[in-house]
Amino acid sequence: MITYMKFKSSSSSSSSSHSLVFFLSLSNFMLTANNVVNALYSHYYPISEDDNRDHVDTQDVCIVIASVAQFTAISSSSWNFMISVHLLRSFTQKDKTQILEWPYHIYVWGISFLNIGVLLFLKGFGRTIDGCWIIVSALANIFWLSFIIFYIASCIVILIVIHTKLKKTKPTIMYSDVLQKREHNFRMQMIKYTVIFIVVWCIPILTRILFSLHLQSTILLRINATCISFQALANSIVWATSPQFLDYFKTSASRHRRMGMPPDEHDQLLIHNSGRVVPVP
């Protein structure tokens, strides 16, 4: 998130696309931080052995922790869904400059708050095997699972459509090879984020389904506890190894080395290193 703020002020390429990754990282960070708070709360305020591990907890602290966990979980998965939608639009929409970012924000934050409202109305938050979150046996659990399953299924369909389009797409000569390479790198980066989301979020879905069938697995539960953190780590690796991000550092290094260069030569060097698109005459 910190490196993105520097990258945003110095790069003109795919700024809208990269901002989606920033908000995805922000959601993952909040979800991971909330998981730490959830674990500490469960440690210092454990459920007694005589209590049911899956029941409504009327403690305000537990309800707040569960609400934040659900909000960040839905916002994280929704940003992944928006990334896949944005990726599809980059293939189907000819004028890339008309792809606006604000509808994504309205959808993600709106659906996240709506989700919290519905679950509070259903009284679906409580103490579970996952800590303070959605009660496994409640209707709220089915409501949450339907969201995530829809997102994963939609992302898989989008990837299939994109794969089909890539087979049919012929190289264009409208722009230089720099544009074609940059656009390819950007699309591959977005595809990686989508694949990571599909793989990682299958684990919480499987865990919840098994718990709903009263089939508990300690190993699967431990994997489930770290899967969101793993997604954040995997996304960070994809971001840090992306050509656009690496080019930014090359440009910054060149700027410091070429401070004495005449303005025209300096600007040409920055354009070359940043991979800025220049139409072929």
CSV table of N, CA and C in Angstrom, one decimal, residues 70 110-125 134 139-144 146-147:
chain,number,residue,atom,x,y,z
A,70,GLN,N,-16.8,-9.5,8.7
A,70,GLN,CA,-17.7,-9.7,7.6
A,70,GLN,C,-17.6,-8.6,6.5
A,110,GLY,N,-21.0,-0.4,-1.1
A,110,GLY,CA,-22.5,-0.6,-0.9
A,110,GLY,C,-22.9,-2.0,-0.5
A,111,ILE,N,-22.3,-2.9,-1.3
A,111,ILE,CA,-22.7,-4.3,-1.0
A,111,ILE,C,-22.1,-4.8,0.3
A,112,SER,N,-21.0,-4.2,0.7
A,112,SER,CA,-20.4,-4.6,2.0
A,112,SER,C,-21.3,-4.2,3.2
A,113,PHE,N,-21.8,-2.9,3.1
A,113,PHE,CA,-22.6,-2.4,4.2
A,113,PHE,C,-24.0,-3.1,4.2
A,114,LEU,N,-24.5,-3.4,3.0
A,114,LEU,CA,-25.8,-4.1,2.8
A,114,LEU,C,-25.7,-5.4,3.5
A,115,ASN,N,-24.5,-6.1,3.2
A,115,ASN,CA,-24.3,-7.4,3.8
A,115,ASN,C,-24.4,-7.4,5.3
A,116,ILE,N,-23.7,-6.4,5.9
A,116,ILE,CA,-23.7,-6.3,7.3
A,116,ILE,C,-25.1,-6.1,7.9
A,117,GLY,N,-25.9,-5.2,7.2
A,117,GLY,CA,-27.2,-4.9,7.6
A,117,GLY,C,-28.1,-6.1,7.6
A,118,VAL,N,-28.0,-6.9,6.6
A,118,VAL,CA,-28.8,-8.2,6.5
A,118,VAL,C,-28.4,-9.1,7.6
A,119,LEU,N,-27.2,-9.3,7.8
A,119,LEU,CA,-26.7,-10.3,8.8
A,119,LEU,C,-27.1,-9.8,10.2
A,120,LEU,N,-27.0,-8.5,10.5
A,120,LEU,CA,-27.4,-8.0,11.8
A,120,LEU,C,-28.9,-8.3,12.0
A,121,PHE,N,-29.7,-8.1,10.9
A,121,PHE,CA,-31.2,-8.3,11.0
A,121,PHE,C,-31.5,-9.8,11.2
A,122,LEU,N,-30.7,-10.7,10.6
A,122,LEU,CA,-30.9,-12.1,10.8
A,122,LEU,C,-30.3,-12.6,12.1
A,123,LYS,N,-29.6,-11.8,12.9
A,123,LYS,CA,-28.9,-12.2,14.1
A,123,LYS,C,-28.0,-13.3,13.8
A,124,GLY,N,-27.2,-13.2,12.8
A,124,GLY,CA,-26.3,-14.2,12.3
A,124,GLY,C,-24.9,-14.2,12.9
A,125,PHE,N,-24.6,-13.2,13.7
A,125,PHE,CA,-23.2,-13.1,14.3
A,125,PHE,C,-23.2,-13.7,15.7
A,134,ILE,N,-19.9,-15.4,11.6
A,134,ILE,CA,-21.2,-15.9,11.3
A,134,ILE,C,-21.4,-17.3,11.8
A,139,LEU,N,-29.2,-19.2,9.0
A,139,LEU,CA,-29.5,-18.8,7.6
A,139,LEU,C,-28.4,-17.8,7.1
A,140,ALA,N,-27.8,-17.0,8.0
A,140,ALA,CA,-26.8,-16.1,7.6
A,140,ALA,C,-25.6,-16.7,6.9
A,141,ASN,N,-25.3,-17.9,7.4
A,141,ASN,CA,-24.2,-18.7,6.8
A,141,ASN,C,-24.4,-19.0,5.3
A,142,ILE,N,-25.6,-19.4,5.0
A,142,ILE,CA,-26.0,-19.6,3.6
A,142,ILE,C,-26.0,-18.4,2.8
A,143,PHE,N,-26.4,-17.3,3.4
A,143,PHE,CA,-26.4,-16.0,2.7
A,143,PHE,C,-25.0,-15.6,2.4
A,144,TRP,N,-24.0,-15.7,3.3
A,144,TRP,CA,-22.6,-15.4,3.0
A,144,TRP,C,-22.0,-16.3,2.0
A,146,SER,N,-23.4,-17.9,-0.4
A,146,SER,CA,-23.9,-17.6,-1.7
A,146,SER,C,-23.2,-16.5,-2.4
A,147,PHE,N,-22.8,-15.4,-1.6
A,147,PHE,CA,-22.0,-14.3,-2.2
A,147,PHE,C,-20.6,-14.8,-2.7
